[in-house]
Structure formats: structure tokens, C-alpha cells
Amino acid sequence: MTKQILVSGIKPTGDIHIGNYLGTLKNWVELQDKYNCFFFIADWHALTIKHDPKNYQDLILKTAMTLLSVGIDPKKSTLFVQSHLSEHAELCWLFNTLTPVAELERMTQYKDEAKQHKDNINAGLLDYPVLMSADILLYKPEVVPVGHDQLQHLELANVIAKKFNNRFGQYFEEVKPNLSKSPRLMSLTEPDKKMSKSLGPNNYIALDDSPEMIRKKVMSAVTDVGPTGSSEMSSGVRNLFILLEEFADKQTVVKYKNSYLDKTLKYSELKAELAEAIIKILSPIQERKAKLMKDQKKVQKILLDGAKQARTIAQKNLLEIKKLMGLV
Ligand code: TYM
């Protein structure tokens, strides 16, 4: 039986953090056996924020290395760079003609980014979800694994798909998001906000962080002032327990949950054990990445082969779409 298709992407914007990892990358790795997976580095998307052209190729390559080191297997999945396939941009244009501007103006991510980058509210920032819809629908996937912050964009992809079907005939099926167990990991320093690069390096743990850095960041994570008698767990503590559940063994989680409940929990002890648990999971990933760093040619070849593979489907589907639109 042919496997159903899965598509997802990540921007090459520098550090990849444990929010990305727990929010979606870990899921990508697990879903590789079940689906025919297309994973890509969204280098066009990342241009909507100012980037440094001098180190951009390096950043793209390092992002690919991180994906390989967490467990994306090029023998099972297709891994490629978005801009290697002009089909994504072509479909984005076609979808632009179907997308009401008002739909784009109400996107939360657009509003947040526009607020944060007042000096650079470029058309690409507004059009970002249309390109994302093209990235997805080009492969006619069944599922798209993402973190919680991308759900609104996925909804828009389905709105565009419906508009296309209504005007040009049934072609796209509805795509379904696939959320992980921790689809919205919070910041270590501002636990009411999601973990994000834009809040600065202390709010996240990068997959590349050294053991010393990890210890330092976890130890200074914001909690509450101690067991207060309130039955509500603070967002900082809740986030630490989520991390503990993701990185530590069951016994450790139960131990700290019990001490939280009987109000004997010492945050310094929980944090110290959590930091070691994170280091234990990230170390082998870092070792694999260090090996790949020595073999950049191999990684470049994986990306070129991936683009070739993706192109076969992208070209076939785009031609069908263009036929339906009367372009060929
Ligand atoms: P990006 O590069 O910002 O993030 C990559 C993935 O990580 C998830 N994520 C999180 N999950 C949980 N907690 C967090 N704090 C957290 N921060 C980030 C994101 O939800 C995402 O799944 N627009 C996408 C890239 C993209 C894409 C696509 C994704 C472009 N085209 C097509 C899917 C399909 C983005 O900016 O991801």
C-alpha cells in the first residue's frame, strides 16, 4: 500500500531550540516510518526578516545537519531546501490570486512580526502564509506536523484549497495538522510567552548548547517563589514539569510531582536533575552533528538528491493545477 504524504518545514534562522524539537522535530522523526515524508528548510520564509547573506548558505547547511542529527533519515524521507524548487514560488503566485488580503491581515504571526519589525513590514511578511500554503498543498499531503503557533496558517491553507476547488474543480483534500505532546513550549525566562528565538538566548535551550549553558539556563528558569498553598501551578513550574516529562524517566517525574503535591519540592533540585536529563538526550544529537560538520559534501548531496526527488511530485502536481486553471 502506498504511504500517505506528510509535509513540514523549518526556517534556517540560527539556533534550533527544544521548543522546535519537542513541538515538531521529534515528531517528524517518529512519523518517518508511517508516512512518505517531505521535510524542507524554509529559506524563502526566513527572508521576511532581515538576514545576513554572507552566512546564509552556512546557516541553511547547519539547519540540515541539525535535522539529520536529530534523526531525519534521508533513506526514509525527502529532505530539501525550499528555494531549490521554484515550483513553491510559482504555486504561491497562483494562490495569491485566490487569497483575500483581509485573511492575511488577521494572521496572528503577521501582526506579531509587524509589531516587532516596524521598520521592515515587507509584502513577504504579509504573504508568508500563502507561500506556506503553497509549500504544503504542492505535495497534496494528508498531514502536516507543526507546533501550535502554525495552526492558523494551516487553516488558511485549507481555506485556499477550498477556494481553488470551488473555482477550478475538486483537486485538494483537507490537510490535517499533527500536534506533538508539547505543541507549545513556553519560555524559560518569560513562561507566559512561547519559547522563541526572538526573546533572546536565555529564554530557550538550543540543541547546540553546551552542558554548562544548559545547566545555567535551566537553573535560572523562572518558577514561582515556592509552594504557596495555591492549587494553581505557576506557568514557569508547569513548563519545567513538561520538560521533565519529555526528558527524564517516569520515576523522576513521579518523584517531583509527589514532592510538589506535598509541598516539599526544592526547585533547585528539580532544575539540577532536569538539566542533566536534557544534557543526556542532547549529547548524542550534538555528537552526530559534529560528525556531519566534517562531511559537508555529504550533506549538500543529501539536499540536492532531496530536491530532485521532491521535484518529481512538485512538477507533476503543479502541471495538473495549471491545467485546471487554464494556464496550459
Ligand atoms: P519555525 O521555523 O518557526 O519553527 C519550526 C517548527 O517549530 C515549532 N515551534 C514550536 N513548537 C512548540 N513550542 C514552541 N515554543 C515552538 N516554537 C516553534 C513551529 O510550530 C514549527 O512547526 N512557518 C513555519 C515554517 C514553514 C512550514 C511550512 C511549516 C514554512 N512552510 C509548511 C509547515 C509546513 C515556521 O516558521 O516554523
mmCIF file of C-alpha atoms and ligand atoms in Angstrom:
data_model
loop_
_atom_site.group_PDB
_atom_site.id
_atom_site.type_symbol
_atom_site.label_atom_id
_atom_site.label_comp_id
_atom_site.label_asym_id
_atom_site.label_seq_id
_atom_site.Cartn_x
_atom_site.Cartn_y
_atom_site.Cartn_z
ATOM 1 C CA MET A 1 0.000 0.000 0.000
ATOM 2 C CA THR A 2 1.387 3.434 -0.836
ATOM 3 C CA LYS A 3 2.065 5.616 2.166
ATOM 4 C CA GLN A 4 0.193 8.862 2.707
ATOM 5 C CA ILE A 5 2.159 12.061 2.244
ATOM 6 C CA LEU A 6 3.417 14.276 5.073
ATOM 7 C CA VAL A 7 4.999 17.716 4.625
ATOM 8 C CA SER A 8 6.679 20.117 7.025
ATOM 9 C CA GLY A 9 9.357 22.796 7.122
ATOM 10 C CA ILE A 10 11.584 24.831 9.412
ATOM 11 C CA LYS A 11 13.226 28.220 8.920
ATOM 12 C CA PRO A 12 17.036 28.470 8.896
ATOM 13 C CA THR A 13 17.225 31.329 11.374
ATOM 14 C CA GLY A 14 20.101 30.118 13.560
ATOM 15 C CA ASP A 15 19.635 28.219 16.799
ATOM 16 C CA ILE A 16 17.097 25.429 16.722
ATOM 17 C CA HIS A 17 15.703 25.098 20.236
ATOM 18 C CA ILE A 18 13.972 22.492 22.331
ATOM 19 C CA GLY A 19 10.645 24.182 21.539
ATOM 20 C CA ASN A 20 11.159 23.296 17.881
ATOM 21 C CA TYR A 21 12.400 19.858 18.886
ATOM 22 C CA LEU A 22 9.561 18.911 21.230
ATOM 23 C CA GLY A 23 6.996 20.894 19.254
ATOM 24 C CA THR A 24 7.612 19.115 15.998
ATOM 25 C CA LEU A 25 11.077 17.733 15.071
ATOM 26 C CA LYS A 26 10.854 14.752 17.413
ATOM 27 C CA ASN A 27 7.502 14.028 15.823
ATOM 28 C CA TRP A 28 8.991 14.246 12.323
ATOM 29 C CA VAL A 29 11.489 11.553 13.246
ATOM 30 C CA GLU A 30 8.797 9.274 14.653
ATOM 31 C CA LEU A 31 6.451 9.727 11.694
ATOM 32 C CA GLN A 32 9.069 8.801 9.092
ATOM 33 C CA ASP A 33 8.102 5.115 9.019
ATOM 34 C CA LYS A 34 4.385 5.742 8.758
ATOM 35 C CA TYR A 35 4.338 8.421 6.042
ATOM 36 C CA ASN A 36 6.060 9.367 2.823
ATOM 37 C CA CYS A 37 7.722 12.457 4.329
ATOM 38 C CA PHE A 38 8.852 15.696 2.688
ATOM 39 C CA PHE A 39 10.869 17.901 5.034
ATOM 40 C CA PHE A 40 12.342 21.169 3.889
ATOM 41 C CA ILE A 41 14.365 24.142 5.057
ATOM 42 C CA ALA A 42 12.183 27.194 4.522
ATOM 43 C CA ASP A 43 14.902 29.586 3.342
ATOM 44 C CA TRP A 44 12.458 31.837 1.461
ATOM 45 C CA HIS A 45 10.299 32.230 4.542
ATOM 46 C CA ALA A 46 13.240 33.341 6.653
ATOM 47 C CA LEU A 47 13.945 36.225 4.220
ATOM 48 C CA THR A 48 10.896 38.075 5.542
ATOM 49 C CA ILE A 49 13.110 39.107 8.485
ATOM 50 C CA LYS A 50 16.476 40.758 7.722
ATOM 51 C CA HIS A 51 19.159 38.128 7.174
ATOM 52 C CA ASP A 52 22.893 38.153 6.568
ATOM 53 C CA PRO A 53 23.596 36.988 3.005
ATOM 54 C CA LYS A 54 27.212 36.241 3.866
ATOM 55 C CA ASN A 55 26.455 33.400 6.238
ATOM 56 C CA TYR A 56 23.094 32.312 4.845
ATOM 57 C CA GLN A 57 24.340 29.237 2.977
ATOM 58 C CA ASP A 58 26.172 28.177 6.109
ATOM 59 C CA LEU A 59 23.004 28.591 8.182
ATOM 60 C CA ILE A 60 20.962 26.533 5.721
ATOM 61 C CA LEU A 61 23.554 23.760 5.745
ATOM 62 C CA LYS A 62 23.752 23.751 9.543
ATOM 63 C CA THR A 63 19.962 23.540 9.771
ATOM 64 C CA ALA A 64 20.108 20.476 7.524
ATOM 65 C CA MET A 65 22.790 18.990 9.774
ATOM 66 C CA THR A 66 20.623 19.526 12.832
ATOM 67 C CA LEU A 67 17.683 17.811 11.134
ATOM 68 C CA LEU A 68 19.889 14.855 10.205
ATOM 69 C CA SER A 69 21.411 14.694 13.676
ATOM 70 C CA VAL A 70 18.022 14.568 15.433
ATOM 71 C CA GLY A 71 17.172 11.569 13.278
ATOM 72 C CA ILE A 72 15.775 12.579 9.889
ATOM 73 C CA ASP A 73 16.893 9.701 7.708
ATOM 74 C CA PRO A 74 17.372 10.534 4.014
ATOM 75 C CA LYS A 75 16.786 6.873 3.183
ATOM 76 C CA LYS A 76 13.274 7.161 4.569
ATOM 77 C CA SER A 77 12.404 10.827 3.971
ATOM 78 C CA THR A 78 12.974 13.520 1.374
ATOM 79 C CA LEU A 79 14.981 16.419 2.802
ATOM 80 C CA PHE A 80 15.467 19.525 0.682
ATOM 81 C CA VAL A 81 15.840 23.310 0.564
ATOM 82 C CA GLN A 82 12.688 25.241 -0.370
ATOM 83 C CA SER A 83 14.394 27.650 -2.786
ATOM 84 C CA HIS A 84 15.769 24.727 -4.813
ATOM 85 C CA LEU A 85 12.224 24.213 -6.051
ATOM 86 C CA SER A 86 10.860 27.223 -7.911
ATOM 87 C CA GLU A 87 7.535 25.341 -8.036
ATOM 88 C CA HIS A 88 6.835 26.568 -4.481
ATOM 89 C CA ALA A 89 7.064 30.204 -5.618
ATOM 90 C CA GLU A 90 5.016 29.580 -8.750
ATOM 91 C CA LEU A 91 2.175 27.998 -6.793
ATOM 92 C CA CYS A 92 2.410 30.826 -4.261
ATOM 93 C CA TRP A 93 1.657 33.294 -7.054
ATOM 94 C CA LEU A 94 -1.303 31.278 -8.259
ATOM 95 C CA PHE A 95 -2.650 31.104 -4.707
ATOM 96 C CA ASN A 96 -2.079 34.850 -4.237
ATOM 97 C CA THR A 97 -4.796 35.451 -6.798
ATOM 98 C CA LEU A 98 -7.232 33.436 -4.673
ATOM 99 C CA THR A 99 -6.387 34.836 -1.235
ATOM 100 C CA PRO A 100 -8.297 37.796 0.227
ATOM 101 C CA VAL A 101 -5.849 40.321 1.735
ATOM 102 C CA ALA A 102 -8.138 40.577 4.789
ATOM 103 C CA GLU A 103 -7.437 36.897 5.584
ATOM 104 C CA LEU A 104 -3.719 37.678 5.661
ATOM 105 C CA GLU A 105 -4.076 40.836 7.719
ATOM 106 C CA ARG A 106 -5.745 38.936 10.531
ATOM 107 C CA MET A 107 -2.974 36.341 10.909
ATOM 108 C CA THR A 108 -1.557 36.438 14.454
ATOM 109 C CA GLN A 109 2.018 35.772 13.376
ATOM 110 C CA TYR A 110 1.871 38.597 10.832
ATOM 111 C CA LYS A 111 0.549 41.024 13.442
ATOM 112 C CA ASP A 112 3.234 39.964 15.965
ATOM 113 C CA GLU A 113 6.070 40.189 13.446
ATOM 114 C CA ALA A 114 4.849 43.525 12.085
ATOM 115 C CA LYS A 115 4.842 44.913 15.632
ATOM 116 C CA GLN A 116 8.315 43.578 16.275
ATOM 117 C CA HIS A 117 9.849 44.710 12.962
ATOM 118 C CA LYS A 118 8.165 48.071 12.397
ATOM 119 C CA ASP A 119 10.976 49.178 10.054
ATOM 120 C CA ASN A 120 10.595 46.155 7.790
ATOM 121 C CA ILE A 121 6.924 45.329 7.210
ATOM 122 C CA ASN A 122 7.569 43.921 3.765
ATOM 123 C CA ALA A 123 4.974 42.367 1.428
ATOM 124 C CA GLY A 124 6.608 38.987 2.028
ATOM 125 C CA LEU A 125 5.705 39.153 5.694
ATOM 126 C CA LEU A 126 2.026 39.533 4.774
ATOM 127 C CA ASP A 127 2.222 36.924 2.026
ATOM 128 C CA TYR A 128 4.101 34.423 4.208
ATOM 129 C CA PRO A 129 1.054 32.169 4.854
ATOM 130 C CA VAL A 130 0.302 31.963 1.132
ATOM 131 C CA LEU A 131 3.812 30.683 0.432
ATOM 132 C CA MET A 132 3.330 28.277 3.309
ATOM 133 C CA SER A 133 0.049 27.089 1.773
ATOM 134 C CA ALA A 134 1.893 26.504 -1.497
ATOM 135 C CA ASP A 135 4.683 24.589 0.323
ATOM 136 C CA ILE A 136 2.056 22.301 1.747
ATOM 137 C CA LEU A 137 -0.552 21.860 -0.967
ATOM 138 C CA LEU A 138 2.042 21.361 -3.716
ATOM 139 C CA TYR A 139 2.603 17.857 -2.338
ATOM 140 C CA LYS A 140 -1.106 17.119 -1.649
ATOM 141 C CA PRO A 141 -0.326 15.794 1.831
ATOM 142 C CA GLU A 142 -2.552 14.094 4.323
ATOM 143 C CA VAL A 143 -0.843 15.555 7.410
ATOM 144 C CA VAL A 144 1.376 18.462 8.387
ATOM 145 C CA PRO A 145 3.182 18.192 11.734
ATOM 146 C CA VAL A 146 3.671 21.647 13.292
ATOM 147 C CA GLY A 147 3.747 23.415 16.625
ATOM 148 C CA HIS A 148 0.662 25.208 17.920
ATOM 149 C CA ASP A 149 1.779 28.599 16.520
ATOM 150 C CA GLN A 150 1.374 27.358 12.933
ATOM 151 C CA LEU A 151 -2.216 26.109 13.220
ATOM 152 C CA GLN A 152 -3.734 29.338 11.935
ATOM 153 C CA HIS A 153 -1.545 29.117 8.828
ATOM 154 C CA LEU A 154 -2.726 25.573 8.247
ATOM 155 C CA GLU A 155 -6.326 26.702 8.488
ATOM 156 C CA LEU A 156 -5.589 29.259 5.792
ATOM 157 C CA ALA A 157 -4.084 26.554 3.575
ATOM 158 C CA ASN A 158 -7.408 24.740 3.823
ATOM 159 C CA VAL A 159 -9.336 27.943 3.029
ATOM 160 C CA ILE A 160 -7.212 28.437 -0.095
ATOM 161 C CA ALA A 161 -7.624 24.769 -1.068
ATOM 162 C CA LYS A 162 -11.401 25.107 -0.789
ATOM 163 C CA LYS A 163 -11.447 28.298 -2.855
ATOM 164 C CA PHE A 164 -9.369 26.559 -5.524
ATOM 165 C CA ASN A 165 -11.670 23.514 -5.567
ATOM 166 C CA ASN A 166 -14.776 25.695 -5.826
ATOM 167 C CA ARG A 167 -13.438 27.665 -8.781
ATOM 168 C CA PHE A 168 -11.472 25.095 -10.729
ATOM 169 C CA GLY A 169 -12.805 21.688 -9.680
ATOM 170 C CA GLN A 170 -12.136 19.322 -6.812
ATOM 171 C CA TYR A 171 -8.368 18.838 -6.551
ATOM 172 C CA PHE A 172 -7.089 19.355 -2.996
ATOM 173 C CA GLU A 173 -8.132 17.343 0.045
ATOM 174 C CA GLU A 174 -8.240 18.937 3.503
ATOM 175 C CA VAL A 175 -4.857 18.790 5.258
ATOM 176 C CA LYS A 176 -4.729 17.878 8.937
ATOM 177 C CA PRO A 177 -2.285 19.253 11.473
ATOM 178 C CA ASN A 178 -0.357 16.764 13.567
ATOM 179 C CA LEU A 179 0.450 18.117 17.008
ATOM 180 C CA SER A 180 3.037 16.662 19.364
ATOM 181 C CA LYS A 181 2.615 16.073 23.091
ATOM 182 C CA SER A 182 4.153 19.533 23.740
ATOM 183 C CA PRO A 183 2.951 21.734 20.887
ATOM 184 C CA ARG A 184 3.573 24.989 22.728
ATOM 185 C CA LEU A 185 6.636 25.015 24.922
ATOM 186 C CA MET A 186 6.997 28.177 26.982
ATOM 187 C CA SER A 187 9.961 30.481 27.501
ATOM 188 C CA LEU A 188 12.322 29.783 30.409
ATOM 189 C CA THR A 189 12.566 33.455 31.326
ATOM 190 C CA GLU A 190 9.033 34.622 30.455
ATOM 191 C CA PRO A 191 6.908 31.485 30.894
ATOM 192 C CA ASP A 192 3.726 33.224 29.818
ATOM 193 C CA LYS A 193 5.166 33.558 26.310
ATOM 194 C CA LYS A 194 6.095 30.737 23.960
ATOM 195 C CA MET A 195 9.750 29.756 23.703
ATOM 196 C CA SER A 196 11.112 31.691 20.754
ATOM 197 C CA LYS A 197 14.410 32.952 19.376
ATOM 198 C CA SER A 198 13.054 36.478 19.348
ATOM 199 C CA LEU A 199 13.014 36.638 23.182
ATOM 200 C CA GLY A 200 16.800 36.179 23.382
ATOM 201 C CA PRO A 201 19.094 33.220 24.081
ATOM 202 C CA ASN A 202 18.282 32.857 27.792
ATOM 203 C CA ASN A 203 14.660 32.025 27.123
ATOM 204 C CA TYR A 204 15.459 28.862 25.162
ATOM 205 C CA ILE A 205 17.803 25.896 25.193
ATOM 206 C CA ALA A 206 19.371 25.420 21.797
ATOM 207 C CA LEU A 207 20.033 21.896 20.576
ATOM 208 C CA ASP A 208 23.661 23.034 20.225
ATOM 209 C CA ASP A 209 24.016 24.424 23.775
ATOM 210 C CA SER A 210 26.925 23.072 25.825
ATOM 211 C CA PRO A 211 26.243 21.235 29.130
ATOM 212 C CA GLU A 212 27.394 24.347 31.041
ATOM 213 C CA MET A 213 24.971 26.541 29.114
ATOM 214 C CA ILE A 214 22.119 24.115 29.660
ATOM 215 C CA ARG A 215 22.792 23.972 33.404
ATOM 216 C CA LYS A 216 22.991 27.756 33.593
ATOM 217 C CA LYS A 217 19.784 28.336 31.641
ATOM 218 C CA VAL A 218 17.743 25.713 33.478
ATOM 219 C CA MET A 219 18.964 26.863 36.896
ATOM 220 C CA SER A 220 17.896 30.437 36.124
ATOM 221 C CA ALA A 221 14.497 29.457 34.685
ATOM 222 C CA VAL A 222 11.643 31.424 36.238
ATOM 223 C CA THR A 223 9.479 29.482 38.710
ATOM 224 C CA ASP A 224 7.296 30.852 41.463
ATOM 225 C CA VAL A 225 8.609 31.787 44.892
ATOM 226 C CA GLY A 226 7.924 28.375 46.381
ATOM 227 C CA PRO A 227 4.931 26.306 47.361
ATOM 228 C CA THR A 228 2.372 28.994 48.150
ATOM 229 C CA GLY A 229 -0.610 26.946 49.140
ATOM 230 C CA SER A 230 -2.343 27.886 45.908
ATOM 231 C CA SER A 231 -3.624 24.869 43.990
ATOM 232 C CA GLU A 232 -2.719 26.559 40.672
ATOM 233 C CA MET A 233 0.697 25.583 39.359
ATOM 234 C CA SER A 234 2.538 28.641 38.010
ATOM 235 C CA SER A 235 3.279 28.694 34.284
ATOM 236 C CA GLY A 236 7.048 28.509 34.945
ATOM 237 C CA VAL A 237 6.739 25.394 37.097
ATOM 238 C CA ARG A 238 4.277 23.826 34.681
ATOM 239 C CA ASN A 239 6.819 24.334 31.909
ATOM 240 C CA LEU A 240 9.556 22.676 33.979
ATOM 241 C CA PHE A 241 7.311 19.666 34.568
ATOM 242 C CA ILE A 242 6.581 19.450 30.845
ATOM 243 C CA LEU A 243 10.328 19.413 30.217
ATOM 244 C CA LEU A 244 10.846 16.828 32.924
ATOM 245 C CA GLU A 245 8.198 14.587 31.345
ATOM 246 C CA GLU A 246 9.850 14.954 27.947
ATOM 247 C CA PHE A 247 13.456 14.444 29.022
ATOM 248 C CA ALA A 248 13.553 12.471 32.297
ATOM 249 C CA ASP A 249 12.386 8.949 33.187
ATOM 250 C CA LYS A 250 8.965 8.249 34.675
ATOM 251 C CA GLN A 251 10.304 7.616 38.167
ATOM 252 C CA THR A 252 11.925 11.049 38.338
ATOM 253 C CA VAL A 253 8.727 12.727 37.160
ATOM 254 C CA VAL A 254 6.648 10.930 39.788
ATOM 255 C CA LYS A 255 9.176 11.787 42.495
ATOM 256 C CA TYR A 256 8.994 15.530 41.776
ATOM 257 C CA LYS A 257 5.238 15.552 41.202
ATOM 258 C CA ASN A 258 4.770 13.993 44.635
ATOM 259 C CA SER A 259 7.098 16.461 46.290
ATOM 260 C CA TYR A 260 5.231 19.292 44.559
ATOM 261 C CA LEU A 261 1.957 17.973 45.919
ATOM 262 C CA ASP A 262 3.213 17.526 49.473
ATOM 263 C CA LYS A 263 4.925 20.950 49.251
ATOM 264 C CA THR A 264 8.454 19.699 49.869
ATOM 265 C CA LEU A 265 9.677 20.418 46.350
ATOM 266 C CA LYS A 266 13.007 22.232 46.065
ATOM 267 C CA TYR A 267 13.190 23.880 42.672
ATOM 268 C CA SER A 268 16.991 23.844 42.722
ATOM 269 C CA GLU A 269 16.943 20.035 42.946
ATOM 270 C CA LEU A 270 14.330 19.642 40.233
ATOM 271 C CA LYS A 271 16.260 22.004 37.961
ATOM 272 C CA ALA A 272 19.584 20.266 38.550
ATOM 273 C CA GLU A 273 18.100 16.884 37.656
ATOM 274 C CA LEU A 274 16.221 18.327 34.677
ATOM 275 C CA ALA A 275 19.402 19.916 33.309
ATOM 276 C CA GLU A 276 21.239 16.567 33.441
ATOM 277 C CA ALA A 277 18.303 14.817 31.753
ATOM 278 C CA ILE A 278 18.337 17.367 28.922
ATOM 279 C CA ILE A 279 22.117 17.040 28.530
ATOM 280 C CA LYS A 280 21.770 13.260 28.296
ATOM 281 C CA ILE A 281 19.315 13.497 25.386
ATOM 282 C CA LEU A 282 21.084 16.334 23.556
ATOM 283 C CA SER A 283 24.643 14.944 23.798
ATOM 284 C CA PRO A 284 24.278 12.174 21.185
ATOM 285 C CA ILE A 285 22.494 14.641 18.860
ATOM 286 C CA GLN A 286 25.431 17.039 19.247
ATOM 287 C CA GLU A 287 27.937 14.246 18.591
ATOM 288 C CA ARG A 288 26.173 13.271 15.373
ATOM 289 C CA LYS A 289 26.127 16.909 14.276
ATOM 290 C CA ALA A 290 29.851 17.298 14.979
ATOM 291 C CA LYS A 291 30.492 14.321 12.675
ATOM 292 C CA LEU A 292 28.324 15.783 9.921
ATOM 293 C CA MET A 293 30.165 19.116 10.220
ATOM 294 C CA LYS A 294 33.242 17.279 8.980
ATOM 295 C CA ASP A 295 31.398 15.959 5.941
ATOM 296 C CA GLN A 296 29.601 18.951 4.478
ATOM 297 C CA LYS A 297 29.753 17.500 0.934
ATOM 298 C CA LYS A 298 27.650 14.564 2.072
ATOM 299 C CA VAL A 299 25.001 16.902 3.489
ATOM 300 C CA GLN A 300 24.979 19.001 0.314
ATOM 301 C CA LYS A 301 24.452 15.843 -1.734
ATOM 302 C CA ILE A 302 21.542 14.753 0.503
ATOM 303 C CA LEU A 303 19.891 18.139 -0.131
ATOM 304 C CA LEU A 304 20.427 18.008 -3.886
ATOM 305 C CA ASP A 305 19.111 14.448 -4.112
ATOM 306 C CA GLY A 306 16.164 15.504 -1.928
ATOM 307 C CA ALA A 307 15.336 18.410 -4.243
ATOM 308 C CA LYS A 308 15.411 16.071 -7.240
ATOM 309 C CA GLN A 309 13.039 13.671 -5.542
ATOM 310 C CA ALA A 310 10.666 16.410 -4.390
ATOM 311 C CA ARG A 311 10.687 17.968 -7.864
ATOM 312 C CA THR A 312 9.177 14.866 -9.457
ATOM 313 C CA ILE A 313 5.997 15.257 -7.405
ATOM 314 C CA ALA A 314 6.034 19.059 -7.353
ATOM 315 C CA GLN A 315 6.233 19.306 -11.150
ATOM 316 C CA LYS A 316 3.540 16.715 -11.729
ATOM 317 C CA ASN A 317 1.100 18.362 -9.309
ATOM 318 C CA LEU A 318 1.845 21.896 -10.477
ATOM 319 C CA LEU A 319 1.137 20.898 -14.070
ATOM 320 C CA GLU A 320 -2.227 19.463 -13.030
ATOM 321 C CA ILE A 321 -3.016 22.657 -11.107
ATOM 322 C CA LYS A 322 -2.067 24.828 -14.079
ATOM 323 C CA LYS A 323 -4.219 22.736 -16.395
ATOM 324 C CA LEU A 324 -7.195 23.209 -14.101
ATOM 325 C CA MET A 325 -6.564 26.965 -14.096
ATOM 326 C CA GLY A 326 -6.362 27.083 -17.883
ATOM 327 C CA LEU A 327 -2.690 28.010 -17.967
ATOM 328 C CA VAL A 328 -1.619 25.111 -20.140
HETATM 329 P P1 TYM B 1 9.669 27.719 12.532
HETATM 330 O O1 TYM B 1 10.947 27.598 11.797
HETATM 331 O O2 TYM B 1 9.384 28.974 13.258
HETATM 332 O O3 TYM B 1 9.522 26.552 13.586
HETATM 333 C C1 TYM B 1 9.660 25.191 13.230
HETATM 334 C C2 TYM B 1 8.625 24.358 13.985
HETATM 335 O O4 TYM B 1 8.803 24.506 15.399
HETATM 336 C C3 TYM B 1 7.557 24.807 16.008
HETATM 337 N N1 TYM B 1 7.795 25.641 17.205
HETATM 338 C C4 TYM B 1 7.363 25.314 18.439
HETATM 339 N N2 TYM B 1 6.690 24.258 18.906
HETATM 340 C C5 TYM B 1 6.408 24.231 20.238
HETATM 341 N N3 TYM B 1 6.779 25.196 21.103
HETATM 342 C C6 TYM B 1 7.458 26.282 20.693
HETATM 343 N N4 TYM B 1 7.817 27.214 21.545
HETATM 344 C C7 TYM B 1 7.786 26.382 19.298
HETATM 345 N N5 TYM B 1 8.447 27.307 18.541
HETATM 346 C C8 TYM B 1 8.435 26.823 17.268
HETATM 347 C C9 TYM B 1 6.770 25.551 14.928
HETATM 348 O O5 TYM B 1 5.393 25.493 15.167
HETATM 349 C C10 TYM B 1 7.188 24.795 13.681
HETATM 350 O O6 TYM B 1 6.386 23.646 13.493
HETATM 351 N N6 TYM B 1 6.176 28.764 9.102
HETATM 352 C C11 TYM B 1 6.987 27.671 9.645
HETATM 353 C C12 TYM B 1 7.896 27.040 8.604
HETATM 354 C C13 TYM B 1 7.182 26.559 7.413
HETATM 355 C C14 TYM B 1 6.303 25.439 7.353
HETATM 356 C C15 TYM B 1 5.857 25.377 6.002
HETATM 357 C C16 TYM B 1 5.883 24.508 8.279
HETATM 358 C C17 TYM B 1 7.218 27.123 6.177
HETATM 359 N N7 TYM B 1 6.434 26.411 5.305
HETATM 360 C C18 TYM B 1 4.968 24.377 5.568
HETATM 361 C C19 TYM B 1 4.987 23.506 7.871
HETATM 362 C C20 TYM B 1 4.565 23.453 6.526
HETATM 363 C C21 TYM B 1 7.858 28.266 10.770
HETATM 364 O O7 TYM B 1 8.055 29.431 10.847
HETATM 365 O O8 TYM B 1 8.467 27.353 11.554
#
